[in-house]
Amino acid sequence: MASQNSSATFGRFIAIEGGEGCGKSTQIKQIASRLAKHGIDAIITREPGGTDNAEAIRELLLSGGDSRWDSRAEALLFAAARGDHVRNLIKPALMRGQWVLCDRFLESSRAYQSGGSGLSDAMILQLHDIGSEGFLPDRVLILDLDEERANSRVSQRDGEARDRIGGRPKEFHCAVRAAFKHYAQQECERIKLINAAADIDAVTDTIMDNLQDMIDA
Ligand SMILES: Nc1ncnc2c1ncn2[C@@H]1O[C@H](COP(=O)(O)OP(=O)(O)OP(=O)(O)O)[C@@H](O)[C@H]1O
Ligand SMILES: [Mg+2]
């Protein structure tokens, strides 16, 4: 279930999603400062991570060789980290009336851990039910960018360094992009596909258009 915060006393939970280098971390800061202009107090967090326990799991997930974890162990670790994050950071902040902007959430697990890995989308959703009681963002913004442009942005930022998941082959990242697009088609009210190829401020403008109904509510 979505956080379903109909009362203005509760915050809203927004997930920023998309592949490597599409601009999630850049946009999340832009969104927080635009929301502040509307008098909305938003906190920024990320997955895997956000709490001490989940950051410890992040280190396990992102370091080491690609074969360090098999797909089942990897999916379980993500679900465990997310459960801790939801219980100890996201829900308390929403209850205090803050908006929560989360850099990656469930749709990243669906796109990266199912498909080619041998796990089904239903399995990932089942793990989310167990780990986080099925808790969902009020809105998911998927930043969509072609693999070549995304890779060139990452290279400009990091040189040739990639983490354990970012270093997977081009075909993997293209499949991830297709999966993200599919989720936006399946749930077009809650999950929005944003063209991330434009310049930074233009992308933020599109994102804010897609949040306007919640800002006005
Ligand atoms: N709209 C844009 N146009 C051009 N460059 C951009 C744009 N958005 C972000 N960048 C640059 O591209 C690089 C990647 O952006 P960013 O780190 O925000 O992506 P990310 O999605 O958070 O990446 P990661 O998945 O690795 O965390 C950064 O150097 C950033 O300054
Ligand atoms: Mg980032």
GROMACS .gro file of C-alpha atoms and ligand atoms in nm:
model
  249
    1MET     CA    1   0.000   0.000   0.000
    2ALA     CA    2   0.113   0.359  -0.068
    3SER     CA    3   0.178   0.584   0.229
    4GLN     CA    4  -0.172   0.728   0.166
    5ASN     CA    5  -0.115   1.040   0.365
    6SER     CA    6  -0.437   1.223   0.290
    7SER     CA    7  -0.394   1.465   0.580
    8ALA     CA    8  -0.174   1.772   0.536
    9THR     CA    9  -0.014   1.690   0.872
   10PHE     CA   10   0.167   1.396   0.716
   11GLY     CA   11   0.452   1.422   0.468
   12ARG     CA   12   0.468   1.273   0.121
   13PHE     CA   13   0.702   0.998   0.015
   14ILE     CA   14   0.868   1.047  -0.325
   15ALA     CA   15   1.112   0.799  -0.482
   16ILE     CA   16   1.356   0.911  -0.753
   17GLU     CA   17   1.446   0.619  -0.977
   18GLY     CA   18   1.640   0.540  -1.291
   19GLY     CA   19   1.964   0.384  -1.410
   20GLU     CA   20   2.322   0.479  -1.330
   21GLY     CA   21   2.410   0.841  -1.411
   22CYS     CA   22   2.062   0.956  -1.514
   23GLY     CA   23   2.074   1.244  -1.262
   24LYS     CA   24   1.895   1.114  -0.950
   25SER     CA   25   2.132   1.268  -0.694
   26THR     CA   26   2.144   1.595  -0.886
   27GLN     CA   27   1.766   1.620  -0.916
   28ILE     CA   28   1.689   1.520  -0.559
   29LYS     CA   29   1.877   1.826  -0.430
   30GLN     CA   30   1.703   2.048  -0.684
   31ILE     CA   31   1.361   1.913  -0.580
   32ALA     CA   32   1.432   1.972  -0.210
   33SER     CA   33   1.521   2.335  -0.275
   34ARG     CA   34   1.219   2.391  -0.501
   35LEU     CA   35   0.990   2.234  -0.236
   36ALA     CA   36   1.143   2.463   0.029
   37LYS     CA   37   1.021   2.759  -0.180
   38HIS     CA   38   0.669   2.620  -0.135
   39GLY     CA   39   0.731   2.602   0.244
   40ILE     CA   40   0.770   2.222   0.233
   41ASP     CA   41   1.036   2.064   0.457
   42ALA     CA   42   1.185   1.767   0.269
   43ILE     CA   43   1.460   1.530   0.377
   44ILE     CA   44   1.687   1.347   0.135
   45THR     CA   45   1.777   0.983   0.181
   46ARG     CA   46   1.900   0.698  -0.037
   47GLU     CA   47   1.888   0.325  -0.097
   48PRO     CA   48   2.042   0.097  -0.019
   49GLY     CA   49   2.115   0.291   0.298
   50GLY     CA   50   1.961   0.578   0.492
   51THR     CA   51   2.007   0.427   0.839
   52ASP     CA   52   2.324   0.295   1.006
   53ASN     CA   53   2.214  -0.067   0.960
   54ALA     CA   54   2.110  -0.017   0.599
   55GLU     CA   55   2.434   0.172   0.517
   56ALA     CA   56   2.627  -0.128   0.655
   57ILE     CA   57   2.429  -0.353   0.419
   58ARG     CA   58   2.498  -0.106   0.134
   59GLU     CA   59   2.871  -0.155   0.182
   60LEU     CA   60   2.823  -0.533   0.158
   61LEU     CA   61   2.611  -0.498  -0.156
   62LEU     CA   62   2.818  -0.252  -0.357
   63SER     CA   63   3.173  -0.364  -0.283
   64GLY     CA   64   3.357  -0.674  -0.404
   65GLY     CA   65   3.334  -0.862  -0.731
   66ASP     CA   66   3.019  -0.907  -0.939
   67SER     CA   67   2.988  -1.272  -0.825
   68ARG     CA   68   3.011  -1.189  -0.452
   69TRP     CA   69   2.638  -1.246  -0.397
   70ASP     CA   70   2.403  -1.462  -0.597
   71SER     CA   71   2.077  -1.300  -0.703
   72ARG     CA   72   1.873  -1.447  -0.414
   73ALA     CA   73   2.112  -1.329  -0.143
   74GLU     CA   74   2.134  -0.989  -0.312
   75ALA     CA   75   1.755  -0.949  -0.322
   76LEU     CA   76   1.725  -1.050   0.044
   77LEU     CA   77   1.992  -0.800   0.149
   78PHE     CA   78   1.817  -0.518  -0.039
   79ALA     CA   79   1.484  -0.609   0.122
   80ALA     CA   80   1.640  -0.622   0.470
   81ALA     CA   81   1.808  -0.283   0.424
   82ARG     CA   82   1.484  -0.132   0.294
   83GLY     CA   83   1.281  -0.264   0.587
   84ASP     CA   84   1.516  -0.099   0.837
   85HIS     CA   85   1.509   0.225   0.637
   86VAL     CA   86   1.128   0.233   0.613
   87ARG     CA   87   1.074   0.156   0.984
   88ASN     CA   88   1.342   0.376   1.134
   89LEU     CA   89   1.373   0.674   0.902
   90ILE     CA   90   1.105   0.706   0.634
   91LYS     CA   91   0.788   0.644   0.835
   92PRO     CA   92   0.898   0.853   1.138
   93ALA     CA   93   0.982   1.149   0.908
   94LEU     CA   94   0.644   1.127   0.732
   95MET     CA   95   0.472   1.115   1.070
   96ARG     CA   96   0.654   1.436   1.169
   97GLY     CA   97   0.512   1.601   0.856
   98GLN     CA   98   0.832   1.601   0.651
   99TRP     CA   99   0.841   1.496   0.289
  100VAL     CA  100   1.088   1.219   0.215
  101LEU     CA  101   1.285   1.221  -0.111
  102CYS     CA  102   1.446   0.882  -0.158
  103ASP     CA  103   1.726   0.820  -0.411
  104ARG     CA  104   1.617   0.473  -0.538
  105PHE     CA  105   1.353   0.247  -0.374
  106LEU     CA  106   1.147  -0.060  -0.467
  107GLU     CA  107   1.141  -0.007  -0.845
  108SER     CA  108   1.524  -0.031  -0.850
  109SER     CA  109   1.500  -0.370  -0.682
  110ARG     CA  110   1.238  -0.477  -0.933
  111ALA     CA  111   1.442  -0.355  -1.232
  112TYR     CA  112   1.785  -0.475  -1.115
  113GLN     CA  113   1.709  -0.791  -0.914
  114SER     CA  114   1.441  -0.954  -1.127
  115GLY     CA  115   1.447  -1.015  -1.502
  116GLY     CA  116   1.784  -1.162  -1.605
  117SER     CA  117   1.872  -1.267  -1.249
  118GLY     CA  118   1.631  -1.562  -1.239
  119LEU     CA  119   1.400  -1.402  -0.981
  120SER     CA  120   1.053  -1.292  -1.081
  121ASP     CA  121   0.895  -0.953  -1.023
  122ALA     CA  122   0.641  -1.130  -0.797
  123MET     CA  123   0.925  -1.259  -0.578
  124ILE     CA  124   1.072  -0.910  -0.534
  125LEU     CA  125   0.729  -0.775  -0.443
  126GLN     CA  126   0.685  -1.061  -0.196
  127LEU     CA  127   1.017  -0.974  -0.031
  128HIS     CA  128   0.897  -0.613  -0.007
  129ASP     CA  129   0.577  -0.733   0.164
  130ILE     CA  130   0.786  -0.922   0.419
  131GLY     CA  131   1.057  -0.660   0.471
  132SER     CA  132   0.856  -0.337   0.459
  133GLU     CA  133   0.491  -0.448   0.489
  134GLY     CA  134   0.446  -0.350   0.126
  135PHE     CA  135   0.497   0.019   0.200
  136LEU     CA  136   0.503   0.222  -0.126
  137PRO     CA  137   0.594   0.579  -0.227
  138ASP     CA  138   0.313   0.825  -0.299
  139ARG     CA  139   0.492   0.902  -0.624
  140VAL     CA  140   0.779   0.743  -0.814
  141LEU     CA  141   0.974   0.958  -1.062
  142ILE     CA  142   1.175   0.752  -1.308
  143LEU     CA  143   1.449   0.951  -1.482
  144ASP     CA  144   1.480   0.803  -1.828
  145LEU     CA  145   1.808   0.837  -2.018
  146ASP     CA  146   1.968   0.636  -2.298
  147GLU     CA  147   2.261   0.415  -2.194
  148GLU     CA  148   2.525   0.601  -2.402
  149ARG     CA  149   2.444   0.939  -2.252
  150ALA     CA  150   2.418   0.795  -1.900
  151ASN     CA  151   2.753   0.618  -1.934
  152SER     CA  152   2.919   0.935  -2.061
  153ARG     CA  153   2.783   1.133  -1.764
  154VAL     CA  154   2.919   0.870  -1.522
  155SER     CA  155   3.257   0.869  -1.700
  156GLN     CA  156   3.278   1.247  -1.672
  157ARG     CA  157   3.197   1.219  -1.301
  158ASP     CA  158   3.396   0.908  -1.202
  159GLY     CA  159   3.640   0.831  -1.484
  160GLU     CA  160   3.640   0.454  -1.546
  161ALA     CA  161   3.553   0.352  -1.185
  162ARG     CA  162   3.220   0.161  -1.143
  163ASP     CA  163   3.068  -0.012  -0.840
  164ARG     CA  164   2.975  -0.384  -0.833
  165ILE     CA  165   2.636  -0.327  -1.001
  166GLY     CA  166   2.720  -0.023  -1.214
  167GLY     CA  167   3.001  -0.223  -1.379
  168ARG     CA  168   2.765  -0.479  -1.536
  169PRO     CA  169   2.748  -0.493  -1.918
  170LYS     CA  170   2.557  -0.253  -2.142
  171GLU     CA  171   2.284  -0.514  -2.213
  172PHE     CA  172   2.208  -0.538  -1.842
  173HIS     CA  173   2.163  -0.160  -1.814
  174CYS     CA  174   1.941  -0.153  -2.126
  175ALA     CA  175   1.719  -0.424  -1.973
  176VAL     CA  176   1.698  -0.222  -1.649
  177ARG     CA  177   1.586   0.084  -1.848
  178ALA     CA  178   1.318  -0.118  -2.029
  179ALA     CA  179   1.191  -0.257  -1.698
  180PHE     CA  180   1.161   0.093  -1.548
  181LYS     CA  181   0.960   0.208  -1.853
  182HIS     CA  182   0.731  -0.090  -1.815
  183TYR     CA  183   0.648  -0.004  -1.451
  184ALA     CA  184   0.554   0.351  -1.554
  185GLN     CA  185   0.319   0.212  -1.819
  186GLN     CA  186   0.163  -0.031  -1.571
  187GLU     CA  187   0.094   0.230  -1.301
  188CYS     CA  188   0.080   0.562  -1.482
  189GLU     CA  189  -0.084   0.760  -1.199
  190ARG     CA  190   0.172   0.680  -0.929
  191ILE     CA  191   0.482   0.613  -1.141
  192LYS     CA  192   0.596   0.889  -1.381
  193LEU     CA  193   0.854   0.860  -1.655
  194ILE     CA  194   1.064   1.178  -1.684
  195ASN     CA  195   1.284   1.260  -1.985
  196ALA     CA  196   1.625   1.311  -1.820
  197ALA     CA  197   1.813   1.413  -2.138
  198ALA     CA  198   1.735   1.784  -2.104
  199ASP     CA  199   1.947   2.027  -1.904
  200ILE     CA  200   1.934   2.009  -1.525
  201ASP     CA  201   1.684   2.292  -1.464
  202ALA     CA  202   1.453   2.175  -1.744
  203VAL     CA  203   1.441   1.825  -1.591
  204THR     CA  204   1.358   1.978  -1.253
  205ASP     CA  205   1.076   2.181  -1.412
  206THR     CA  206   0.925   1.860  -1.554
  207ILE     CA  207   0.955   1.688  -1.218
  208MET     CA  208   0.787   1.977  -1.035
  209ASP     CA  209   0.498   1.967  -1.287
  210ASN     CA  210   0.458   1.602  -1.189
  211LEU     CA  211   0.445   1.690  -0.817
  212GLN     CA  212   0.217   1.992  -0.847
  213ASP     CA  213  -0.102   1.808  -0.750
  214MET     CA  214   0.057   1.695  -0.423
  215ILE     CA  215   0.197   2.040  -0.350
  216ASP     CA  216  -0.150   2.190  -0.401
  217ALA     CA  217  -0.330   1.925  -0.191
  218LIG     N1  218   2.050   1.703  -1.696
  218LIG     C1  219   2.185   1.686  -1.694
  218LIG     N2  220   2.259   1.726  -1.798
  218LIG     C2  221   2.394   1.709  -1.798
  218LIG     N3  222   2.463   1.655  -1.696
  218LIG     C3  223   2.392   1.613  -1.589
  218LIG     C4  224   2.250   1.627  -1.583
  218LIG     N4  225   2.208   1.576  -1.465
  218LIG     C5  226   2.318   1.533  -1.402
  218LIG     N5  227   2.428   1.556  -1.474
  218LIG     C6  228   2.567   1.520  -1.439
  218LIG     O1  229   2.580   1.381  -1.466
  218LIG     C7  230   2.652   1.315  -1.363
  218LIG     C8  231   2.561   1.209  -1.303
  218LIG     O2  232   2.456   1.272  -1.231
  218LIG     P1  233   2.409   1.214  -1.089
  218LIG     O3  234   2.528   1.183  -1.004
  218LIG     O4  235   2.307   1.307  -1.035
  218LIG     O5  236   2.340   1.079  -1.139
  218LIG     P2  237   2.285   0.959  -1.053
  218LIG     O6  238   2.163   0.911  -1.122
  218LIG     O7  239   2.271   1.000  -0.911
  218LIG     O8  240   2.402   0.854  -1.068
  218LIG     P3  241   2.425   0.719  -0.982
  218LIG     O9  242   2.327   0.619  -1.033
  218LIG    O10  243   2.566   0.679  -1.017
  218LIG    O11  244   2.407   0.752  -0.838
  218LIG     C9  245   2.695   1.423  -1.266
  218LIG    O12  246   2.826   1.460  -1.292
  218LIG    C10  247   2.596   1.537  -1.292
  218LIG    O13  248   2.654   1.663  -1.264
  219MG      MG  249   2.351   0.915  -0.735
   0.00000   0.00000   0.00000
